[in-house]
mmCIF file of C-alpha atoms in Angstrom:
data_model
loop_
_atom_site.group_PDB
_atom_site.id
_atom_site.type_symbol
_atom_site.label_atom_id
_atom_site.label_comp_id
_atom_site.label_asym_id
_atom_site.label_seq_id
_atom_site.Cartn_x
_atom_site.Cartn_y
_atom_site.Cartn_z
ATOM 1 C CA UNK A 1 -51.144 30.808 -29.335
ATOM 2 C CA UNK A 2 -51.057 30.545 -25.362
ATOM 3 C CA UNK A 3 -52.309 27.045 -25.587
ATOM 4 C CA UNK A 4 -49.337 26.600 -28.186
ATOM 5 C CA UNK A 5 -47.141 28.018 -26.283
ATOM 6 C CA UNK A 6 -47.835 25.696 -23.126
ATOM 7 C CA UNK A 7 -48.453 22.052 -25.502
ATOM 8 C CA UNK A 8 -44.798 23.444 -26.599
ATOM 9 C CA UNK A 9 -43.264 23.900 -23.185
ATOM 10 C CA UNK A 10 -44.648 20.850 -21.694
ATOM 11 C CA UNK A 11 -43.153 18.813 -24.790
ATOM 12 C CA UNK A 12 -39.374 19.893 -24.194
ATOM 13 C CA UNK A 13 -40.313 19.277 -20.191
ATOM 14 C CA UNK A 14 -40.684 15.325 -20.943
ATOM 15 C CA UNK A 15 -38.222 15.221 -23.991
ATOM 16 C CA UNK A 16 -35.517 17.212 -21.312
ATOM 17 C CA UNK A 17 -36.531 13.797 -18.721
ATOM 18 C CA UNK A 18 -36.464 11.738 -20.923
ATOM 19 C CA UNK A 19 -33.172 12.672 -22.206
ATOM 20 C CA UNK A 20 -32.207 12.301 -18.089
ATOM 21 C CA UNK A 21 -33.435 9.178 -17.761
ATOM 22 C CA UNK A 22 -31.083 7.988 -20.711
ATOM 23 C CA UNK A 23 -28.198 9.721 -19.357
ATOM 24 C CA UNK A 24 -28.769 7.906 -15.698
ATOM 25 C CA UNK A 25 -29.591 4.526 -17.357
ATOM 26 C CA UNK A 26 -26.569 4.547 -19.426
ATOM 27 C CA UNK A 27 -24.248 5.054 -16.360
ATOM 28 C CA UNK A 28 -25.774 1.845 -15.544
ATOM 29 C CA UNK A 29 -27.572 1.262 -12.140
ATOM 30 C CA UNK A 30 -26.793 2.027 -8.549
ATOM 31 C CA UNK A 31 -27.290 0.558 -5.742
ATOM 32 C CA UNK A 32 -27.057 1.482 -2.107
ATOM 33 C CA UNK A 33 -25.616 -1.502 0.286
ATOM 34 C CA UNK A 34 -27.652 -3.059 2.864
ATOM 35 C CA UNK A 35 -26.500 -1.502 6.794
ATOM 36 C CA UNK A 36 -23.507 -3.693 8.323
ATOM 37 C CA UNK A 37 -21.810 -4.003 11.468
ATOM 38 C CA UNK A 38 -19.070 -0.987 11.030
ATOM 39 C CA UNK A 39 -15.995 -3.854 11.859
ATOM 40 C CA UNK A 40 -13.501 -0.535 11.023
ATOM 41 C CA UNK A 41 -14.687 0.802 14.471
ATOM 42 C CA UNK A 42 -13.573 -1.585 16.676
ATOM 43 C CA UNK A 43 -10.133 -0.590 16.114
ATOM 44 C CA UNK A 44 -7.848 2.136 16.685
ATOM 45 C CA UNK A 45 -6.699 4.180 13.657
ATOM 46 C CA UNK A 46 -2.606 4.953 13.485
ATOM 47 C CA UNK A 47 -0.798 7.553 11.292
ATOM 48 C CA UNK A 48 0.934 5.683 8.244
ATOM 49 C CA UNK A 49 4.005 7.070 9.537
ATOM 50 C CA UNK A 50 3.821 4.633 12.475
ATOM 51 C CA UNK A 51 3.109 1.426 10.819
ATOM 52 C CA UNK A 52 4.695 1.543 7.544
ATOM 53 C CA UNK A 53 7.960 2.220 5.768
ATOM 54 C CA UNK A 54 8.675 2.920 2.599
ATOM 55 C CA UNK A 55 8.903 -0.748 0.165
ATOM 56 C CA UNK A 56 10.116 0.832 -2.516
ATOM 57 C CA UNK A 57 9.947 4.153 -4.993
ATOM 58 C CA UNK A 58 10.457 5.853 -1.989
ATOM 59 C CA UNK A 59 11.047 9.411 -3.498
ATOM 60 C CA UNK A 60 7.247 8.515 -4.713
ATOM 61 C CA UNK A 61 5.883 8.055 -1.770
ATOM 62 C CA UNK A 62 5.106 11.732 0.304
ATOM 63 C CA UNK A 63 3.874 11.579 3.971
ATOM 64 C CA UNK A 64 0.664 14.457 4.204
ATOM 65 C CA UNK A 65 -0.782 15.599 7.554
ATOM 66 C CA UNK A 66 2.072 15.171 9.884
ATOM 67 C CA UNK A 67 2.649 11.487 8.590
ATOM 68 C CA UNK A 68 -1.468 10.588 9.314
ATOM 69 C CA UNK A 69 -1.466 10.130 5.825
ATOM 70 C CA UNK A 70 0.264 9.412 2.396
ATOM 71 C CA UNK A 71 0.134 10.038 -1.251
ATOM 72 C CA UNK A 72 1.490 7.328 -3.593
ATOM 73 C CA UNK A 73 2.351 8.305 -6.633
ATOM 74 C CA UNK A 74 3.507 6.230 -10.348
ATOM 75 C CA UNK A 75 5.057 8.353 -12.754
ATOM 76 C CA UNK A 76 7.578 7.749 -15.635
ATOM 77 C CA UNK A 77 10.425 7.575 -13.120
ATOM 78 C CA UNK A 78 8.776 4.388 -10.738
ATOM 79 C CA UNK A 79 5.589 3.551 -9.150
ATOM 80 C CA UNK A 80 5.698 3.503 -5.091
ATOM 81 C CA UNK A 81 4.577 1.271 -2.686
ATOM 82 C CA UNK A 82 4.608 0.997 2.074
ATOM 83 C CA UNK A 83 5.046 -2.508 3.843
ATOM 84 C CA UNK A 84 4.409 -2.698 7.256
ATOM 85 C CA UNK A 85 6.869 -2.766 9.959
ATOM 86 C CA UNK A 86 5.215 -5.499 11.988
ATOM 87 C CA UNK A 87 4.429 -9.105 10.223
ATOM 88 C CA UNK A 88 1.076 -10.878 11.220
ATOM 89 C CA UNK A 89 0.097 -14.248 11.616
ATOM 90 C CA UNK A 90 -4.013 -13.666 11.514
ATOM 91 C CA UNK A 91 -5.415 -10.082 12.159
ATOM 92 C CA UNK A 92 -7.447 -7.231 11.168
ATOM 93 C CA UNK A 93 -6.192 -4.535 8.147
ATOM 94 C CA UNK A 94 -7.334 -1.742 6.872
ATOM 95 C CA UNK A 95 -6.718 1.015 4.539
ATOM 96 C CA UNK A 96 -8.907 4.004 2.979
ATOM 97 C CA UNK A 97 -7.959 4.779 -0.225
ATOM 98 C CA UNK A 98 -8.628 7.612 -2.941
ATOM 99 C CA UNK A 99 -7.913 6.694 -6.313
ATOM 100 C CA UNK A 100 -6.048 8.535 -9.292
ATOM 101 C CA UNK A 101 -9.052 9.804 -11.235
ATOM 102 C CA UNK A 102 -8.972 10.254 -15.194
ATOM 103 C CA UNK A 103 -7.301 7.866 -18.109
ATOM 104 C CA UNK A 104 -6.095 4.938 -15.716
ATOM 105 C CA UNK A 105 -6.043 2.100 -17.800
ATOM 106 C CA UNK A 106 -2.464 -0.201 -16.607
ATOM 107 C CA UNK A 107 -2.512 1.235 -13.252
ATOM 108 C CA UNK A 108 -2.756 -0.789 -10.192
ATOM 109 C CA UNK A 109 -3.417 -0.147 -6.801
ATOM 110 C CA UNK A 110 -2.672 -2.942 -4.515
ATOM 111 C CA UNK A 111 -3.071 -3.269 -0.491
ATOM 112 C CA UNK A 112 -2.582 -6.612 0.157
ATOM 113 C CA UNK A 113 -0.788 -9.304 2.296
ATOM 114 C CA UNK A 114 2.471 -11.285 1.760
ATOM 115 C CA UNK A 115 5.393 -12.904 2.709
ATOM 116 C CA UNK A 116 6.526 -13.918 -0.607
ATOM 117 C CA UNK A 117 9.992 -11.809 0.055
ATOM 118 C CA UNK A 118 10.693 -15.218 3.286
ATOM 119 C CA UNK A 119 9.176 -17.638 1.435
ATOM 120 C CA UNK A 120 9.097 -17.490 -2.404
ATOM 121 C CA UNK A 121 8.759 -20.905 -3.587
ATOM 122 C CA UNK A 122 5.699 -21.143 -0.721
ATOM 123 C CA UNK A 123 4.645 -18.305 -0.436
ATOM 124 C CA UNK A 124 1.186 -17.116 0.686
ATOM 125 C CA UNK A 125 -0.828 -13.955 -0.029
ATOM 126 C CA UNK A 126 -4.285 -12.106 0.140
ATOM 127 C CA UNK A 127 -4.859 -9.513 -2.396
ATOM 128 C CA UNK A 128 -7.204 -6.252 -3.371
ATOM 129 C CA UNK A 129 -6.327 -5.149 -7.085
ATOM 130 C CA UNK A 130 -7.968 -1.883 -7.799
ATOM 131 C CA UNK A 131 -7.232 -2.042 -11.918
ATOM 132 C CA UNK A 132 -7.567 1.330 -13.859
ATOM 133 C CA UNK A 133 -9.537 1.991 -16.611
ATOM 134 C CA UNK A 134 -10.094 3.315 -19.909
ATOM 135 C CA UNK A 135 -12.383 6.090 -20.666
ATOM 136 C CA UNK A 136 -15.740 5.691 -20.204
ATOM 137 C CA UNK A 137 -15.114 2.791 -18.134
ATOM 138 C CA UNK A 138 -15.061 1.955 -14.047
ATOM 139 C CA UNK A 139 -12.098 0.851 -11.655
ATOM 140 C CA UNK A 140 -12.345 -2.322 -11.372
ATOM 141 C CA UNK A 141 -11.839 -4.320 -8.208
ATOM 142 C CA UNK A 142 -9.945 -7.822 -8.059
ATOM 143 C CA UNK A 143 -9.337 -9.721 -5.111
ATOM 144 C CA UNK A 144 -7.315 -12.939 -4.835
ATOM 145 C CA UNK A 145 -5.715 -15.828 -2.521
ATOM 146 C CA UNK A 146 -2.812 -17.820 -2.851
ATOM 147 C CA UNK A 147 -1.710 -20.741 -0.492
ATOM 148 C CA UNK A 148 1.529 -22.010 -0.015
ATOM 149 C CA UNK A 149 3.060 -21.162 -3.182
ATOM 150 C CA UNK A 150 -0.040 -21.859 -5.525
ATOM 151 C CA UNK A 151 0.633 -18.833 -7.681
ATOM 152 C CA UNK A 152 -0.245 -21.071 -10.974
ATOM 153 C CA UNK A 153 -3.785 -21.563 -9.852
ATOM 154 C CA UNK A 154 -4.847 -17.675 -8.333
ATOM 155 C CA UNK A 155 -8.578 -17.218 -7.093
ATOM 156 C CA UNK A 156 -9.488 -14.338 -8.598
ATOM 157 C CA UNK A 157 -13.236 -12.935 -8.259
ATOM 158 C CA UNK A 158 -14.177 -9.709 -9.738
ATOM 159 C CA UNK A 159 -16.040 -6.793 -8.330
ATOM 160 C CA UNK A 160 -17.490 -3.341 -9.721
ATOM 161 C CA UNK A 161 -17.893 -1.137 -6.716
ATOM 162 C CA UNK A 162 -20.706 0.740 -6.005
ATOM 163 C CA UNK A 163 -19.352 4.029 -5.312
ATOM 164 C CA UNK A 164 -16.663 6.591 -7.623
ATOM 165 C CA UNK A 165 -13.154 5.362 -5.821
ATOM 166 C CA UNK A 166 -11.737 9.093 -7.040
ATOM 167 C CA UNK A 167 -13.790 11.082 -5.560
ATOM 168 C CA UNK A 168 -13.537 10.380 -1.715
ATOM 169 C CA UNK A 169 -11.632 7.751 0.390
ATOM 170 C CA UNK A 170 -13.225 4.436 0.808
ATOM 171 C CA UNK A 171 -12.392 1.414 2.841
ATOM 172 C CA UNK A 172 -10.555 -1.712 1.952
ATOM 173 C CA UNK A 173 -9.952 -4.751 4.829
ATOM 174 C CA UNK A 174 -9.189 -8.074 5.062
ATOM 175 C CA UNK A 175 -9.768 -10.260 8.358
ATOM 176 C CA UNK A 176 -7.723 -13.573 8.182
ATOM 177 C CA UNK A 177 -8.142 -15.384 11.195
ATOM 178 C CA UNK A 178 -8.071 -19.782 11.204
ATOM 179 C CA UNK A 179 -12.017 -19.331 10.805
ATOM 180 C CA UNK A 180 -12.258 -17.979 7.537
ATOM 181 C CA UNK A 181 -10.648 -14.979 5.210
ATOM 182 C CA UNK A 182 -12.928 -11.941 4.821
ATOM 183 C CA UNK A 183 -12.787 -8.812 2.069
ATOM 184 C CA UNK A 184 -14.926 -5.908 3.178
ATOM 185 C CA UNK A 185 -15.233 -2.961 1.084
ATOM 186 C CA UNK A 186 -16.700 -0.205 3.420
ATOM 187 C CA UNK A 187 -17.571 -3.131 5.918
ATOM 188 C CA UNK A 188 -19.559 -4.293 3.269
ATOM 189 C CA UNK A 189 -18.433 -8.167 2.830
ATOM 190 C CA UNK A 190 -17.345 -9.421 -0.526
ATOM 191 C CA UNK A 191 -16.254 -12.571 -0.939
ATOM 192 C CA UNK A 192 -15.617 -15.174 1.812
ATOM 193 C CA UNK A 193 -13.218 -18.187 2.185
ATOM 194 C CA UNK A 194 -14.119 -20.517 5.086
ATOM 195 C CA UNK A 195 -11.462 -22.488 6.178
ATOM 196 C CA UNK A 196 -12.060 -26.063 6.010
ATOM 197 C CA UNK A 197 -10.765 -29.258 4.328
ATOM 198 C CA UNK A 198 -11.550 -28.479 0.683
ATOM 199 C CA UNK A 199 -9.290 -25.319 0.989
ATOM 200 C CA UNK A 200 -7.138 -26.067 3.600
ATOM 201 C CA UNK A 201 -3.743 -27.058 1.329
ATOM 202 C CA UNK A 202 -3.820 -23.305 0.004
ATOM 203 C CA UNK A 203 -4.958 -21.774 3.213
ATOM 204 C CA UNK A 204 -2.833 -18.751 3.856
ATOM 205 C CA UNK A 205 -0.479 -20.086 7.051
ATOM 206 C CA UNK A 206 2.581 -18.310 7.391
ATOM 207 C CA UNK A 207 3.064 -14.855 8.836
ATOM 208 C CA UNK A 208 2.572 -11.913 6.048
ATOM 209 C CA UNK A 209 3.765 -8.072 6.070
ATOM 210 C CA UNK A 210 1.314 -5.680 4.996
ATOM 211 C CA UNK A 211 1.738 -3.799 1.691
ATOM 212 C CA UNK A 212 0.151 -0.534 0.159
ATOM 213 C CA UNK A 213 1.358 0.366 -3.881
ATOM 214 C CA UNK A 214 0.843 1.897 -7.162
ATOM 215 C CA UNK A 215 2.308 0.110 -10.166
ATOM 216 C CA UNK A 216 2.270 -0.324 -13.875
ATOM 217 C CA UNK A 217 0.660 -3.380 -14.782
ATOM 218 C CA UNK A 218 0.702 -2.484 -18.907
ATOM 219 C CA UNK A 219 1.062 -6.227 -19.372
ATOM 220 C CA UNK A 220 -1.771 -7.690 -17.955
ATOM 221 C CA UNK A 221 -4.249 -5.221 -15.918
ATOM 222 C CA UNK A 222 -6.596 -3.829 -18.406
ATOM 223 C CA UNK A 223 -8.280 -6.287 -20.473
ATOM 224 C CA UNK A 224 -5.188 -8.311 -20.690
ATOM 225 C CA UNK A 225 -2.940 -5.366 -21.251
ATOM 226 C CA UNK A 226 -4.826 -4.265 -24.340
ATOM 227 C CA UNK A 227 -4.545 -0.683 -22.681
ATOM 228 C CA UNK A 228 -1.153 0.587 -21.395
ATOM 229 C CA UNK A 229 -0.586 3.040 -19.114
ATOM 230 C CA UNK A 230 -0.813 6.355 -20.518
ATOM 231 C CA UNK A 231 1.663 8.926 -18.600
ATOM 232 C CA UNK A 232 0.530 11.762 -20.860
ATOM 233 C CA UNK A 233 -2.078 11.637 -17.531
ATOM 234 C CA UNK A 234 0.740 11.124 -15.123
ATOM 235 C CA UNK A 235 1.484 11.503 -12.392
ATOM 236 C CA UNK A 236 -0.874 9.025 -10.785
ATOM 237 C CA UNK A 237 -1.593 9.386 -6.730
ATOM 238 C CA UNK A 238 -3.516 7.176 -4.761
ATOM 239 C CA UNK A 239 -4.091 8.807 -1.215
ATOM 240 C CA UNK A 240 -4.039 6.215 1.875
ATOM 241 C CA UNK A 241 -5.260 7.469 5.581
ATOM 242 C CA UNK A 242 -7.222 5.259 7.816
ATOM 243 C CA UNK A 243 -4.698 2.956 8.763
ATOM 244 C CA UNK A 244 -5.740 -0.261 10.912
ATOM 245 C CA UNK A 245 -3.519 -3.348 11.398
ATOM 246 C CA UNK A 246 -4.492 -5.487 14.548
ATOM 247 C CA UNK A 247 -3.180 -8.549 14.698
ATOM 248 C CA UNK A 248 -0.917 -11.132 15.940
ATOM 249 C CA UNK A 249 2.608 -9.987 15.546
ATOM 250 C CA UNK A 250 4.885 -12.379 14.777
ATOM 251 C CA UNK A 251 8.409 -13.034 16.334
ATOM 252 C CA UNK A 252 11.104 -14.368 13.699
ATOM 253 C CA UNK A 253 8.545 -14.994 11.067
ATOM 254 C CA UNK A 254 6.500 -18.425 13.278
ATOM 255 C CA UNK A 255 3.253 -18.271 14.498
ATOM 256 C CA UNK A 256 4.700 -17.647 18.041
ATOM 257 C CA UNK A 257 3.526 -14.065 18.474
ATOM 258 C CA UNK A 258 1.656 -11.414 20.749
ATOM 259 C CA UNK A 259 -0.997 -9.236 20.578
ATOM 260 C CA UNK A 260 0.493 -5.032 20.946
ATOM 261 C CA UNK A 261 -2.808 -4.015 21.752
ATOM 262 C CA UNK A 262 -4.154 -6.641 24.352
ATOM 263 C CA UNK A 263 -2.919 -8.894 26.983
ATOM 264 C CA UNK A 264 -5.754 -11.193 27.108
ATOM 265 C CA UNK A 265 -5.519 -12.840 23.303
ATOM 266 C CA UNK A 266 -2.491 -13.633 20.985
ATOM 267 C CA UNK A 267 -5.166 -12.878 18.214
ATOM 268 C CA UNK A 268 -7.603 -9.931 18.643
ATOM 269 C CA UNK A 269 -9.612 -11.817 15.668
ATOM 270 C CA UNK A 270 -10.297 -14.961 17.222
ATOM 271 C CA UNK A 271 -13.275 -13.553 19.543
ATOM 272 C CA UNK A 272 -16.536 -14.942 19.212
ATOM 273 C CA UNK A 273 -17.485 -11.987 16.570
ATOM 274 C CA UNK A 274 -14.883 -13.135 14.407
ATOM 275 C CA UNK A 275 -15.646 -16.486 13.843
ATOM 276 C CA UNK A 276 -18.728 -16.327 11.136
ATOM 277 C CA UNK A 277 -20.635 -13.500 9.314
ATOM 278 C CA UNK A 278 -23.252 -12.126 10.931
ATOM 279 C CA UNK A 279 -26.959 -12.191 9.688
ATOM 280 C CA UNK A 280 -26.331 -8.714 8.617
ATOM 281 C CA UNK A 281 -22.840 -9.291 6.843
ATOM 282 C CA UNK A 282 -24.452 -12.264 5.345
ATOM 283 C CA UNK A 283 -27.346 -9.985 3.281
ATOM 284 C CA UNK A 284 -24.237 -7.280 2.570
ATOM 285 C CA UNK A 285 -22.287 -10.378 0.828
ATOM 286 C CA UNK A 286 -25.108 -12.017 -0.588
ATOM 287 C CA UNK A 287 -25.773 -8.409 -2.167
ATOM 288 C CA UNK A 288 -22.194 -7.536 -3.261
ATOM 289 C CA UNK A 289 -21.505 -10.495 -4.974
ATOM 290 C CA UNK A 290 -25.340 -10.374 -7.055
ATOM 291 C CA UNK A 291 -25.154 -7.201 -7.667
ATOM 292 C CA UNK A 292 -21.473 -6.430 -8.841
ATOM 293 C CA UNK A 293 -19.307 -9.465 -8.902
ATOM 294 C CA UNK A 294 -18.997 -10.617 -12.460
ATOM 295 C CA UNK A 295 -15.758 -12.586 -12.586
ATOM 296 C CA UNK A 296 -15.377 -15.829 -10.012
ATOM 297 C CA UNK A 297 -12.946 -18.953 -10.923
ATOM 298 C CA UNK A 298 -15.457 -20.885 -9.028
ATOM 299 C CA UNK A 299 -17.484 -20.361 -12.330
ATOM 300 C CA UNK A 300 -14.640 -20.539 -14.965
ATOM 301 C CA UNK A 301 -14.978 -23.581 -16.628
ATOM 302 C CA UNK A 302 -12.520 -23.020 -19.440
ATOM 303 C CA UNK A 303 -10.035 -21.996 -17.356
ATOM 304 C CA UNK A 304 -10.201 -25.116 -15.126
ATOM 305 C CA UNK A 305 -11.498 -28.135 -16.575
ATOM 306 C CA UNK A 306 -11.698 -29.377 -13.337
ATOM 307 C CA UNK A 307 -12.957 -26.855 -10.679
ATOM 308 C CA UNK A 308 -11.084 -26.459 -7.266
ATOM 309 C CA UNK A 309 -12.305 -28.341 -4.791
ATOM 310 C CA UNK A 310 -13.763 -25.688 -2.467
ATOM 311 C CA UNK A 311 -15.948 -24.712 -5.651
ATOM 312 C CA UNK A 312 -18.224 -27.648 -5.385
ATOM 313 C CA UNK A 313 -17.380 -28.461 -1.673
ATOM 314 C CA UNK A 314 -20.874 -28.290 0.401
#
């Protein structure tokens, strides 16, 4: 019976890690990025009450610790959104974010640049999409680039992070300087556009303002709008904190500008350290884009039947 006993107890031991095991697997891997250079400490961080003002929705939009930080909130009523004070022509930006956990699917949170509300039939932007999702699915991570008003052809590339965006504040940057355009999640690199002849007609030129929402994108965000917002699970709050915008400021919307935090260069992104990834940034992107990019226009052939030129530029 003791021997029984023990055969017995040692069974429901393996079937209980096996059962684990299942449970992990079906959450699908994860993966821990390589070490990068932390770029988000070479600048100062600023309460959002300094740098932003309210874009729109602005009874959406609540100011927490003092002004350090912000909630941004969608519900029935209107979604919310901050633009920065300053414009920039090149620079450094930054925002942690926490996202809205639960049924998402149709929300989007965006922190991106613009300056489509001075130019809008050439306009240029930089985007992060952070696209909700429906249950038992992740947030899903889009970024994109437009040129010069090429909104008909967007470069999108598609990410699944690493990490559960609702449970703690992560970091979302982009460094646009006239070397190349960089998207760093965490400092991690994700996707890189070098500036050079193959892109340089959609090459973001113009000075942008800086832009932190919530929206409903029903009509397109989730699978092609297949899923709706649901606002039985409203209301919807992204928190924002970690505020860094370094850049060149620009003075009636040229690229004549100057530099609020230094006197020795118009662009605090044009050092040395700026101009190309590092050995270590280059394993980080490398990794990012094998491991959890699985959406590039570079590789959508139906889409394009000819590809963009910086796809198959060497």
């Amino acid at each position: 019976m003791e021997f029984f006993h023990h055969d017995k107890t040692l069974l429901l031991s393996e079937l209980l890690t096996i059962c684990v095991i299942v449970v992990v697997s079906s959450l699908g891997p994860i993966y821990t990025p390589p070490d990068v250079e932390r770029l988000t400490d070479r600048f100062s961080r600023l309460p959002v009450n300094q740098k932003y003002n309210a874009f729109f929705g602005s009874a959406n939009v609540r100011l927490t610790n003092n002004g350090s930080s912000a909630d941004l909130i969608l519900d029935k009523s209107s979604g919310s959104g901050l633009v920065s004070r300053d414009k920039y022509y090149y620079g450094f930006f930054n925002a942690a974010l926490k996202l809205p956990a639960n049924f998402t699917s149709g929300v989007v949170v965006a922190f991106y640049l613009s300056n489509q509300n001075i130019f809008p039939k050439n306009h240029d932007e930089l985007d992060f999409e952070l696209l909700g999702y429906e249950k038992r699915r992740s947030w899903v991570l889009q970024t994109n680039l437009y040129g010069n008003g090429s909104v008909g052809s967007g470069r999108e590339e598609k990410f699944y992070l690493w990490f559960d965006p609702t449970q703690d504040f992560h970091e979302y940057t982009i460094l646009w300087n006239k070397h190349h355009i960089v998207f760093l999640v965490d400092n991690v690199p994700i996707r890189e556009v070098v500036h050079n002849t193959a892109i340089s007609s959609v090459y973001p030129s113009k000075p942008m303002s800086i832009f932190a929402t919530i929206w409903d994108g029903s009509e397109w965000a989730t699978h092609g709008g297949k899923y709706p917002v649901n606002y039985t699970y409203a209301p919807f709050v992204t928190s924002l904190k970690g505020v860094e915008l370094e850049g060149c400021v620009s003075q009636q919307n040229d690229t004549s500008c100057t530099n609020k935090r230094s006197t020795s260069s118009l662009d605090p992104v044009d050092g040395e350290e700026f101009v190309k990834l590092s050995q270590q940034q280059m394993i980080g992107l490398e990794w990012a884009r094998r491991k959890h990019m699985f959406y590039s226009y570079c590789q959508d052939t139906k889409r394009y039947k000819v590809l963009p030129p910086e796809c198959t530029a060497n």
